[in-house]
Short mmCIF file of C-alpha atoms in Angstrom, two decimals:
data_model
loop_
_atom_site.label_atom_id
_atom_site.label_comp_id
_atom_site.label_asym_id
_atom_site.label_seq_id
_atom_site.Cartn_x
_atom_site.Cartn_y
_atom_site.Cartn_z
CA UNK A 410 -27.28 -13.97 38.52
CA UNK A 411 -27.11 -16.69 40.67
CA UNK A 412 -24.61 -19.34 38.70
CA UNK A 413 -26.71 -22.44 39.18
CA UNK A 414 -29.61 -21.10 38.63
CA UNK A 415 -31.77 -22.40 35.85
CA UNK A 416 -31.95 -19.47 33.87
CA UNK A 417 -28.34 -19.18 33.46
CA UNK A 418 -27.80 -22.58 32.46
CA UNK A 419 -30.13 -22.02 30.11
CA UNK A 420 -28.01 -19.29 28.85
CA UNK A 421 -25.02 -21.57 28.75
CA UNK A 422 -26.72 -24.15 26.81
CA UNK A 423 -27.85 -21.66 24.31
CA UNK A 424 -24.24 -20.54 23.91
CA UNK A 425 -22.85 -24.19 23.89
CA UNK A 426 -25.36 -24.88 21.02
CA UNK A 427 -24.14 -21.73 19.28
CA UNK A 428 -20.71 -22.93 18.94
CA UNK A 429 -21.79 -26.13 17.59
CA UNK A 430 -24.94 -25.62 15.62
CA UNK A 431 -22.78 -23.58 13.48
CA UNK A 432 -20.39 -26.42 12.53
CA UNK A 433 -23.49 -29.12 11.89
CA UNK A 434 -24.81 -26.23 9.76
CA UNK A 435 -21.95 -26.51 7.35
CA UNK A 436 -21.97 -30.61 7.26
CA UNK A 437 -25.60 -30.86 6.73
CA UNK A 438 -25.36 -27.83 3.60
CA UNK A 439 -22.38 -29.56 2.21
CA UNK A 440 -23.86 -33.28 2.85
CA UNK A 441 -26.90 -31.76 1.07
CA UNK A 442 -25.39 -29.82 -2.20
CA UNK A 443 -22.67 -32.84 -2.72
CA UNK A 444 -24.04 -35.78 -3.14
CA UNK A 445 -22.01 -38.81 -2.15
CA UNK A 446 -19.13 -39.23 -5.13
CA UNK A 447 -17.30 -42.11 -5.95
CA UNK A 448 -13.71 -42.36 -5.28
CA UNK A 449 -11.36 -39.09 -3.88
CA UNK A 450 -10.88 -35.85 -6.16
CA UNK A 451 -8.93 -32.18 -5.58
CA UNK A 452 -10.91 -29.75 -6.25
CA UNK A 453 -11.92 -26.13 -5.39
CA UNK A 454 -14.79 -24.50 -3.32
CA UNK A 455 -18.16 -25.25 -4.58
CA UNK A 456 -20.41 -22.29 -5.86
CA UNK A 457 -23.43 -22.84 -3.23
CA UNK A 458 -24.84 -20.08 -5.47
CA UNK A 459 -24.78 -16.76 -7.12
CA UNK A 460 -25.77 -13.21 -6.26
CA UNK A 461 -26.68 -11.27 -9.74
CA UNK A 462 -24.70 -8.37 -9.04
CA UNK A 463 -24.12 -4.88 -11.26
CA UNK A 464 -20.44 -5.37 -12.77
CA UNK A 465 -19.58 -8.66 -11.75
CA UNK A 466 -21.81 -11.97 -10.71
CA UNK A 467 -20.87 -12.41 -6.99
CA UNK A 468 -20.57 -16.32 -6.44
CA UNK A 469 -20.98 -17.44 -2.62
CA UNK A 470 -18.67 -20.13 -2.33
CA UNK A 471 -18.48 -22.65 0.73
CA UNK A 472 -15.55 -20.91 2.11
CA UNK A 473 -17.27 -17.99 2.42
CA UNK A 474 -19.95 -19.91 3.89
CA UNK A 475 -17.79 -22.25 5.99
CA UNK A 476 -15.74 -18.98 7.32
CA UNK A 477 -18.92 -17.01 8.22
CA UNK A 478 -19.86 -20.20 10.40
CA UNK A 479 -16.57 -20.06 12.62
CA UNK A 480 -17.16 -16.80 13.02
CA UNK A 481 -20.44 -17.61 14.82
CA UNK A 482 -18.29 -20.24 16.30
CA UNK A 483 -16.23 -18.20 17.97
CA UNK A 484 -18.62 -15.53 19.07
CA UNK A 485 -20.55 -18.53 21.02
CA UNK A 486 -17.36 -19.55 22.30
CA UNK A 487 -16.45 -16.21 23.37
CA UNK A 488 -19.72 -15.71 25.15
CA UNK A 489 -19.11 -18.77 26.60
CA UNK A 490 -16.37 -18.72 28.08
CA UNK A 491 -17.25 -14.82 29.58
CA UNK A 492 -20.51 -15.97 31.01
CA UNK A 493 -21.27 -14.62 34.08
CA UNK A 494 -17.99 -13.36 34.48
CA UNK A 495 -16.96 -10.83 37.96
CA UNK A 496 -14.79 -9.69 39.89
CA UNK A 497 -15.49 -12.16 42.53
CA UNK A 498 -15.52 -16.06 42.44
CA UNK A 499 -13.87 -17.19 39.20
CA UNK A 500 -14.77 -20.55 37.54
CA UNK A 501 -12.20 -22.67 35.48
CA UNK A 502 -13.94 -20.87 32.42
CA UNK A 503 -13.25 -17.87 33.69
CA UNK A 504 -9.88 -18.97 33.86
CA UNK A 505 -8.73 -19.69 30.54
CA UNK A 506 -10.59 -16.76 29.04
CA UNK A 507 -8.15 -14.17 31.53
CA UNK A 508 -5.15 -16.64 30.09
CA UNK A 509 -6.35 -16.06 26.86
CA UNK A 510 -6.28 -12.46 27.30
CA UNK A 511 -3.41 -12.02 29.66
CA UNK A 512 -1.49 -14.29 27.08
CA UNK A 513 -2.14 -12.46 23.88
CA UNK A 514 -1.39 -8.74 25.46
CA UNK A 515 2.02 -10.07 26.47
CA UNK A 516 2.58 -11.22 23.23
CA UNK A 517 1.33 -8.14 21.77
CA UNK A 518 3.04 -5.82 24.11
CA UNK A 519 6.62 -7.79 23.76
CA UNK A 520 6.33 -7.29 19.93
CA UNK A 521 4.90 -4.27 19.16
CA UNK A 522 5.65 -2.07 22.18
CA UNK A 523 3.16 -0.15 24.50
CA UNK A 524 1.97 2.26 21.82
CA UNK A 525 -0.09 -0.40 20.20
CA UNK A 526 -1.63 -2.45 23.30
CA UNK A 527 -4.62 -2.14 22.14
CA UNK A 528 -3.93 -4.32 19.01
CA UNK A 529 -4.84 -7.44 21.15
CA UNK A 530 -8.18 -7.92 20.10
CA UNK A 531 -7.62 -8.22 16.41
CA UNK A 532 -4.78 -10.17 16.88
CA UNK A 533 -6.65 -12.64 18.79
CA UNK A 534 -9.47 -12.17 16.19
CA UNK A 535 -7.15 -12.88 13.21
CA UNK A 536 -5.57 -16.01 15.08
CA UNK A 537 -8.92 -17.55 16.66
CA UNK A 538 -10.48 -17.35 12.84
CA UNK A 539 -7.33 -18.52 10.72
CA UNK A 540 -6.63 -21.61 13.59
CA UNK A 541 -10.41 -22.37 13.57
CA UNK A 542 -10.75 -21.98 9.57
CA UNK A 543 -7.83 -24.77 9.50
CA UNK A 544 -9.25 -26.81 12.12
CA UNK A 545 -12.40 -27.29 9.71
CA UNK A 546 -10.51 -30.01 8.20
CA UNK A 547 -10.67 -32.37 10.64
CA UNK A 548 -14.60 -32.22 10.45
CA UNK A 549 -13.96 -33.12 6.63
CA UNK A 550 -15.13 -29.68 5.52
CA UNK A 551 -13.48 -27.63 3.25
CA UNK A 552 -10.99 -25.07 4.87
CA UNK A 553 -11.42 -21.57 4.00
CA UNK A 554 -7.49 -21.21 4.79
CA UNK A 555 -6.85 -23.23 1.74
CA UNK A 556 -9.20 -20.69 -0.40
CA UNK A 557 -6.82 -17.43 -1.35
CA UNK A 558 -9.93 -15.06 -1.41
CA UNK A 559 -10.25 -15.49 2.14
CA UNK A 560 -6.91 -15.71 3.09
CA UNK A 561 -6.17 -12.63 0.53
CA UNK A 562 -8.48 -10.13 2.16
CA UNK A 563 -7.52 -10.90 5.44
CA UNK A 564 -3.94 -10.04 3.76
CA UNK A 565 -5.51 -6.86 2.03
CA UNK A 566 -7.00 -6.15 5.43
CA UNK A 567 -3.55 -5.81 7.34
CA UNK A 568 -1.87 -4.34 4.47
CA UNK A 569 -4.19 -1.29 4.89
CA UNK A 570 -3.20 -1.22 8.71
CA UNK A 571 0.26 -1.22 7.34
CA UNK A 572 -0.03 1.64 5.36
CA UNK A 573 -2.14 3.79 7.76
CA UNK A 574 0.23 3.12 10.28
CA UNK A 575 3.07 4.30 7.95
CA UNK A 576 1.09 7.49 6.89
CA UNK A 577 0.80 8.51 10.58
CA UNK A 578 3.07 11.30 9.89
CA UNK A 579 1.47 12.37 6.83
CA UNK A 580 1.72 11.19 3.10
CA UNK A 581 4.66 13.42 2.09
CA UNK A 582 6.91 11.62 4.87
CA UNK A 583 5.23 8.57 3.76
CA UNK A 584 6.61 8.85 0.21
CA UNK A 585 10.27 10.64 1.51
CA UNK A 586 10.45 7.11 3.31
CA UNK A 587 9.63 5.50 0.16
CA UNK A 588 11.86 6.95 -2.09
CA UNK A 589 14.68 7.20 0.23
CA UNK A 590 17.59 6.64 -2.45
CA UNK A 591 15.15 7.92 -5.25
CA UNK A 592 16.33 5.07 -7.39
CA UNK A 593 15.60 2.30 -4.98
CA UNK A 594 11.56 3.95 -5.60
CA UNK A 595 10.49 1.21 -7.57
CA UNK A 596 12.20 -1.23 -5.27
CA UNK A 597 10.57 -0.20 -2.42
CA UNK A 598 6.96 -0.16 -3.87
CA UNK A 599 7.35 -3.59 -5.20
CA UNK A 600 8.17 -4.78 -1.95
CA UNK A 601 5.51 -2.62 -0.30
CA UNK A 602 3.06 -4.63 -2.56
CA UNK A 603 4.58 -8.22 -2.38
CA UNK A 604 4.00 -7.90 1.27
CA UNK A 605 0.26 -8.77 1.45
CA UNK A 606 0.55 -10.93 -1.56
CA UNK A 607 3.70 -13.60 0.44
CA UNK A 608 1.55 -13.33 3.46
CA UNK A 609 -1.99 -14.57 1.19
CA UNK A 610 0.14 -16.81 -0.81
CA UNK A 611 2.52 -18.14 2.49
CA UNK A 612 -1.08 -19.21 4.61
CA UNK A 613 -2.90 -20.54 1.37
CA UNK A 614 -0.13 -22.14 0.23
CA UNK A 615 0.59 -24.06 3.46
CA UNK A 616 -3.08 -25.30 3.93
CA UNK A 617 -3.66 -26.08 0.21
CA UNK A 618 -0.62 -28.22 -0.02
CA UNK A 619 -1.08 -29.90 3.31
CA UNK A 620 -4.84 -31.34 1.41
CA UNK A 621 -3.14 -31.90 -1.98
CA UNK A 622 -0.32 -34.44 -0.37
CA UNK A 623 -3.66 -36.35 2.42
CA UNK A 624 -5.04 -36.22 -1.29
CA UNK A 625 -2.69 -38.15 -2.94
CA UNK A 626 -1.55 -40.14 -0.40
CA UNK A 627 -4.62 -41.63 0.59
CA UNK A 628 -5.60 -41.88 -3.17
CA UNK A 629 -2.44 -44.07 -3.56
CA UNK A 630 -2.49 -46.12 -0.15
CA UNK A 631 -6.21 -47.43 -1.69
CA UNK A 632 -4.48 -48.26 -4.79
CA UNK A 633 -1.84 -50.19 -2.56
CA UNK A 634 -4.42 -52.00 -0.58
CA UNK A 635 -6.41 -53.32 -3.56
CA UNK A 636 -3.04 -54.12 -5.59
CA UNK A 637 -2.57 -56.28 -2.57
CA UNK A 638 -6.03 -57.61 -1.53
CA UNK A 639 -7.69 -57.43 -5.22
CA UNK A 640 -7.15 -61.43 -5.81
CA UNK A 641 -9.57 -61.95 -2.90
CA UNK A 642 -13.10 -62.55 -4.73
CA UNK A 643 -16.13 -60.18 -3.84
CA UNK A 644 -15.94 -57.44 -1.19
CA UNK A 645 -12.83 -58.47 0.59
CA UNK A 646 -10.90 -57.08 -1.79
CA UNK A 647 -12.27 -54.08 -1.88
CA UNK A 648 -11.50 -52.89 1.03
CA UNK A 649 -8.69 -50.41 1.45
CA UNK A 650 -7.25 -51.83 4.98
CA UNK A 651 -3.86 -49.08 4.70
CA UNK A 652 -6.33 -45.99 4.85
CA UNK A 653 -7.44 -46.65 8.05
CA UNK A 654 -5.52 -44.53 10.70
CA UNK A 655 -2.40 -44.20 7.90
CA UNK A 656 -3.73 -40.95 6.63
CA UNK A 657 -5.01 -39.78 10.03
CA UNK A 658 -1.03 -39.22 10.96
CA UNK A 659 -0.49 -36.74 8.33
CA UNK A 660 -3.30 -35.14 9.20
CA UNK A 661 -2.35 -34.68 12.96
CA UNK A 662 0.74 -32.94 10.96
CA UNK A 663 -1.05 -31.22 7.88
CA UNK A 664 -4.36 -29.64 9.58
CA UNK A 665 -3.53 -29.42 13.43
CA UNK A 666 0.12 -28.82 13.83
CA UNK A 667 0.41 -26.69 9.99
CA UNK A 668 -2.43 -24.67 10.55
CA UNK A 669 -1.90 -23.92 14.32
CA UNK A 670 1.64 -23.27 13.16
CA UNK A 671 0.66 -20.82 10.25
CA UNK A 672 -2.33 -19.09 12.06
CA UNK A 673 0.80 -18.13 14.75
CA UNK A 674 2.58 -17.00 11.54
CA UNK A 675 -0.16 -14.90 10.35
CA UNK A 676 -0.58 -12.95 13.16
CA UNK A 677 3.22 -12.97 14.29
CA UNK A 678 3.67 -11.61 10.54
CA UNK A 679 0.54 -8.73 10.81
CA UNK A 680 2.12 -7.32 14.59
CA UNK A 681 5.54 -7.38 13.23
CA UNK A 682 4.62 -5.58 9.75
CA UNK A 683 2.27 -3.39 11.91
CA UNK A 684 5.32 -2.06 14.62
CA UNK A 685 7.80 -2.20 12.12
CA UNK A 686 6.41 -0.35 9.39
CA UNK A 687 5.66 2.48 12.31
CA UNK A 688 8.04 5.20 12.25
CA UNK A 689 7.82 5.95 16.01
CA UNK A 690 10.60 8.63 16.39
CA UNK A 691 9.39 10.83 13.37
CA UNK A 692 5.67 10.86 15.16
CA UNK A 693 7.17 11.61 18.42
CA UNK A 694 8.93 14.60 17.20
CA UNK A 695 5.62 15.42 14.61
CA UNK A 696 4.02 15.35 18.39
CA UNK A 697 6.47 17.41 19.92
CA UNK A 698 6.09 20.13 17.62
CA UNK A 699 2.25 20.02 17.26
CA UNK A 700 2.05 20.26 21.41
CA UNK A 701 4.60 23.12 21.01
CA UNK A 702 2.78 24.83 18.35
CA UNK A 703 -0.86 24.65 20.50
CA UNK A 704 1.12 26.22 23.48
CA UNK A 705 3.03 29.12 21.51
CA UNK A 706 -0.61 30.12 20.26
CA UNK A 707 -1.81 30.06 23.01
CA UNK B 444 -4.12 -33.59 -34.72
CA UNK B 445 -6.32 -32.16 -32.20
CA UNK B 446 -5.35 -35.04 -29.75
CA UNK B 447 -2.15 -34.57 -30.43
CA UNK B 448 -1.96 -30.83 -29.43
CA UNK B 449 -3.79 -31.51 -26.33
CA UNK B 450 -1.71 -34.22 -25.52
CA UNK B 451 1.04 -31.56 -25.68
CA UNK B 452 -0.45 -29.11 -23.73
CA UNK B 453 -0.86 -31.44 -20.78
CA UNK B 454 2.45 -32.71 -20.81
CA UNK B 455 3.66 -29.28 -20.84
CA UNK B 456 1.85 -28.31 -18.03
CA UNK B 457 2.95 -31.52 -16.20
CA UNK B 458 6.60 -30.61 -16.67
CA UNK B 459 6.54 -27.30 -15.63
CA UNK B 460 5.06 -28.11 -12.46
CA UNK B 461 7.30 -30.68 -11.99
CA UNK B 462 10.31 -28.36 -12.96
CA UNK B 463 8.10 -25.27 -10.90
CA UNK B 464 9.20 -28.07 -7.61
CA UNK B 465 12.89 -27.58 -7.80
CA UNK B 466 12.30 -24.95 -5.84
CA UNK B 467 11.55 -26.95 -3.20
CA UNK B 468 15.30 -27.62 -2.79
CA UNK B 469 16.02 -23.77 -1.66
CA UNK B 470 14.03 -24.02 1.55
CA UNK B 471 14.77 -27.35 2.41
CA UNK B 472 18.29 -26.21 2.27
CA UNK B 473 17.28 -22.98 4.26
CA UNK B 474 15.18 -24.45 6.99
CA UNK B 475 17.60 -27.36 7.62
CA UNK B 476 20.52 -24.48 8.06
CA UNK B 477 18.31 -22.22 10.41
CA UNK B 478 17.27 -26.05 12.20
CA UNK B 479 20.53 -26.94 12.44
CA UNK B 480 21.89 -23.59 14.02
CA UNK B 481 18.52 -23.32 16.70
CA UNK B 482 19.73 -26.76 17.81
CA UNK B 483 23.64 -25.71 18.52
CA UNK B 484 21.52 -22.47 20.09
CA UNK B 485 19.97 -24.56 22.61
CA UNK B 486 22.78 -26.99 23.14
CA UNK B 487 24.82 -24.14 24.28
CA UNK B 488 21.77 -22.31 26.44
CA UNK B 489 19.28 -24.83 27.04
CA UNK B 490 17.49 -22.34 29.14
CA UNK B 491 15.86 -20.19 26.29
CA UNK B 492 14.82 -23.35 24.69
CA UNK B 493 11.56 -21.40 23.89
CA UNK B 494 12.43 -18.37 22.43
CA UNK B 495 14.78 -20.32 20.35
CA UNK B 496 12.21 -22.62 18.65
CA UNK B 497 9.64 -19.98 18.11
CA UNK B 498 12.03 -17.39 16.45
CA UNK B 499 13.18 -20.29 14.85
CA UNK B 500 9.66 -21.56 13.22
CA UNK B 501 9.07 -18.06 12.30
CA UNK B 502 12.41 -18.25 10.62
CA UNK B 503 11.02 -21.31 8.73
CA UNK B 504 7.98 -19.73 7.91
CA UNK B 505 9.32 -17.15 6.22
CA UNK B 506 12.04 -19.29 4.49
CA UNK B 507 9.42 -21.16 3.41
CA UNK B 508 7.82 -18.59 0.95
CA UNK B 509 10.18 -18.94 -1.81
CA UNK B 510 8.68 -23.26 -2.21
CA UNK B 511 5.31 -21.99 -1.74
CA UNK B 512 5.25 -19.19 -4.51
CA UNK B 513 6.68 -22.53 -7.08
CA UNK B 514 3.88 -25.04 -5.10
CA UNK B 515 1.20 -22.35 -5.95
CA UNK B 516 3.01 -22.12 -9.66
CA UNK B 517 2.39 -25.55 -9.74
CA UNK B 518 -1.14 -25.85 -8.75
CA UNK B 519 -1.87 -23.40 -11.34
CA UNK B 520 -0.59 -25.43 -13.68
CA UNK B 521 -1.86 -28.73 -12.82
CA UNK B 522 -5.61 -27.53 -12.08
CA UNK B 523 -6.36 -24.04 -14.18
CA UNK B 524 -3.53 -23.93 -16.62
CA UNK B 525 -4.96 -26.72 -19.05
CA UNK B 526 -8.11 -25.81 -19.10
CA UNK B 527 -7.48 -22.12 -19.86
CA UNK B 528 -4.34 -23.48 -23.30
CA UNK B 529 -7.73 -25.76 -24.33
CA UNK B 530 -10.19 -22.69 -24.55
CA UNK B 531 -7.60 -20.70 -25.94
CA UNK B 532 -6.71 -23.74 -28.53
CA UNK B 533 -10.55 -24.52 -29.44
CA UNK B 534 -11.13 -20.87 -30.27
CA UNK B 535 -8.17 -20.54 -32.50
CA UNK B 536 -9.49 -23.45 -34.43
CA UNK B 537 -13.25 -22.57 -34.04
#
């Protein structure tokens, strides 16, 4: 396909409008189920609504919502930015998706080793959702980062990949590494368990605060500005001249810089758990032996 | 009487949030140590700059964990604690 043609801009366009749709999507649901309130308050994920389910009602909440929309985000943006992508001339697009490949497998590679190259995808999933999920802030949704259901099965999610990876050479090794002093046992499965429980609690806990202190401080800087306007009659002293721009600098800190900085974390966190928890000499010589085995029978 | 007790409960769960925060004194501690080290680190080799300050923010990060297990303490308490000591008050009562 011929890259000016008008069939593949029409492509393009469809893909530009399904990274974007998705985000006016969750404005125009949450401008619709909240109407306007008066004054600032902290509080959780609204309940959009509620599936009637066997043992347990299953609320849909707007993280949920909000996190299946990046998700859409990103597969627009991925489509994107690998339109009409070959061999031949490359366009700046092009471009930065190869760096964001190239990038990510050295990363990968450099911390994990060659054995698990072909991690790269999910890490780049995991950090494309949780920087995206933080960035939804800044379009004055609510982040699903600072929700711990999302944030905990992502956790839950790489603590299975922790302990498949461990299992590699069978459960009974699995446990021998466990209980290596037999009375450290209990030890070692408490920290086996606290792992995906710090790494939930460590992203949460970073987004969450980051809102709770814009919270409070542009609560009090309105409080400020009418303690120091309010003798003004009528309107003018209503107006609360310190939140403008004040609170937008702690937000260039709290939702782009903190949640860049802890979607790195995350994934930095899930490779290094990943490699580490992999005992690589134990399945070499499993290998070995199995190899060994297949040629004596033979 | 009723007042009373709820008053109580409140300004329980007020101060142990507020004593939940002293935490927030062993990473502050932490992360200005491992801050202060990464910036002899690249005084001495200002050529791996980089490697420095991203080992180092990992470093942080993990530091870090400690103040956010009392911050999420303390959210509890502030936001789902009081509610939870009320139900559990009212249906004593009846």
């Amino acid at each position: 396909m011929k890259s000016n043609s008008r069939s593949f801009k029409a492509v393009d366009l469809l893909y530009i409008l399904m990274m974007i749709l998705p985000i006016v999507a969750a404005i125009v649901i949450k401008v619709l189920t909240n109407p306007l309130s008066e004054g600032i308050d902290i509080a959780g994920a609204d309940i959009y609504f509620t599936l009637q389910m066997p043992i347990h009602n299953l609320p849909i909440t707007e993280s949920q919502v909000n996190s299946a929309f990046v998700m859409i985000s990103i597969l627009g943006l991925c489509l994107f930015l690998t339109h009409g992508i070959c061999s031949g001339k490359l366009t700046a697009r092009h471009h930065i998706a190869e760096w964001i490949v190239e990038k990510v497998k050295a990363i990968v590679d450099g911390n994990m080793g060659a054995y698990f190259s072909g991690f790269a995808p999910f890490v780049t999933a995991i950090l494309a959702l949780s920087a995206l999920s933080s960035l939804l802030s800044l379009f004055g949704l609510y982040p699903p980062t600072s929700d711990v259901n999302i944030v905990g099965g992502w956790a839950i999610l790489v603590f299975i990949l922790i302990t498949y990876y461990k299992m590699k050479c069978g459960p009974i090794q699995y446990i021998k590494d466990m209980s290596d002093p037999v009375l450290l046992m209990p030890l070692n499965l408490i920290s086996e368990v606290a792992t995906p429980i710090s790494m939930a609690f460590r992203h949460y806990g970073n987004v969450l605060s980051g809102a709770v202190i814009s919270v409070l401080v542009a609560t009090g800087l309105q409080g400020l500005s009418s303690m120091l306007l309010g003798f003004l009659p009528g309107f003018l002293g209503d107006i609360p001249f310190l939140q403008i721009g004040l609170p937008a600098i702690l937000s260039i800190y709290f939702d782009v810089f903190s949640g860049c900085l802890q979607a790195y974390i995350f994934a930095m966190l899930t490779m290094l758990y990943i490699a580490n928890g992999f005992p690589a000499e134990e399945y070499e010589k499993r290998k070995l032996k199995k190899t060994k085995k297949l040629v004596g029978g033979n | 009487m009723l007042e009373i007790a709820v008053a109580i409960i409140l300004g329980c769960c007020a101060l142990g949030a507020g004593t939940a925060m002293i935490a927030g004194i062993g990473p502050g501690i932490g992360e200005g140590n491992a801050v202060a080290k990464a910036c002899e680190a690249i005084g001495r080799q200002p050529e791996c700059k980089g490697e420095v300050t991203t080992t180092m923010l990992m470093g942080c990060a993990i530091a870090e964990t400690t103040g956010l297990y009392a911050l999420v303490i303390a959210i509890l308490l502030i936001f789902v604690a009081p509610n939870i000591f009320i139900d559990i008050l009212m249906s004593t009562i009846g």
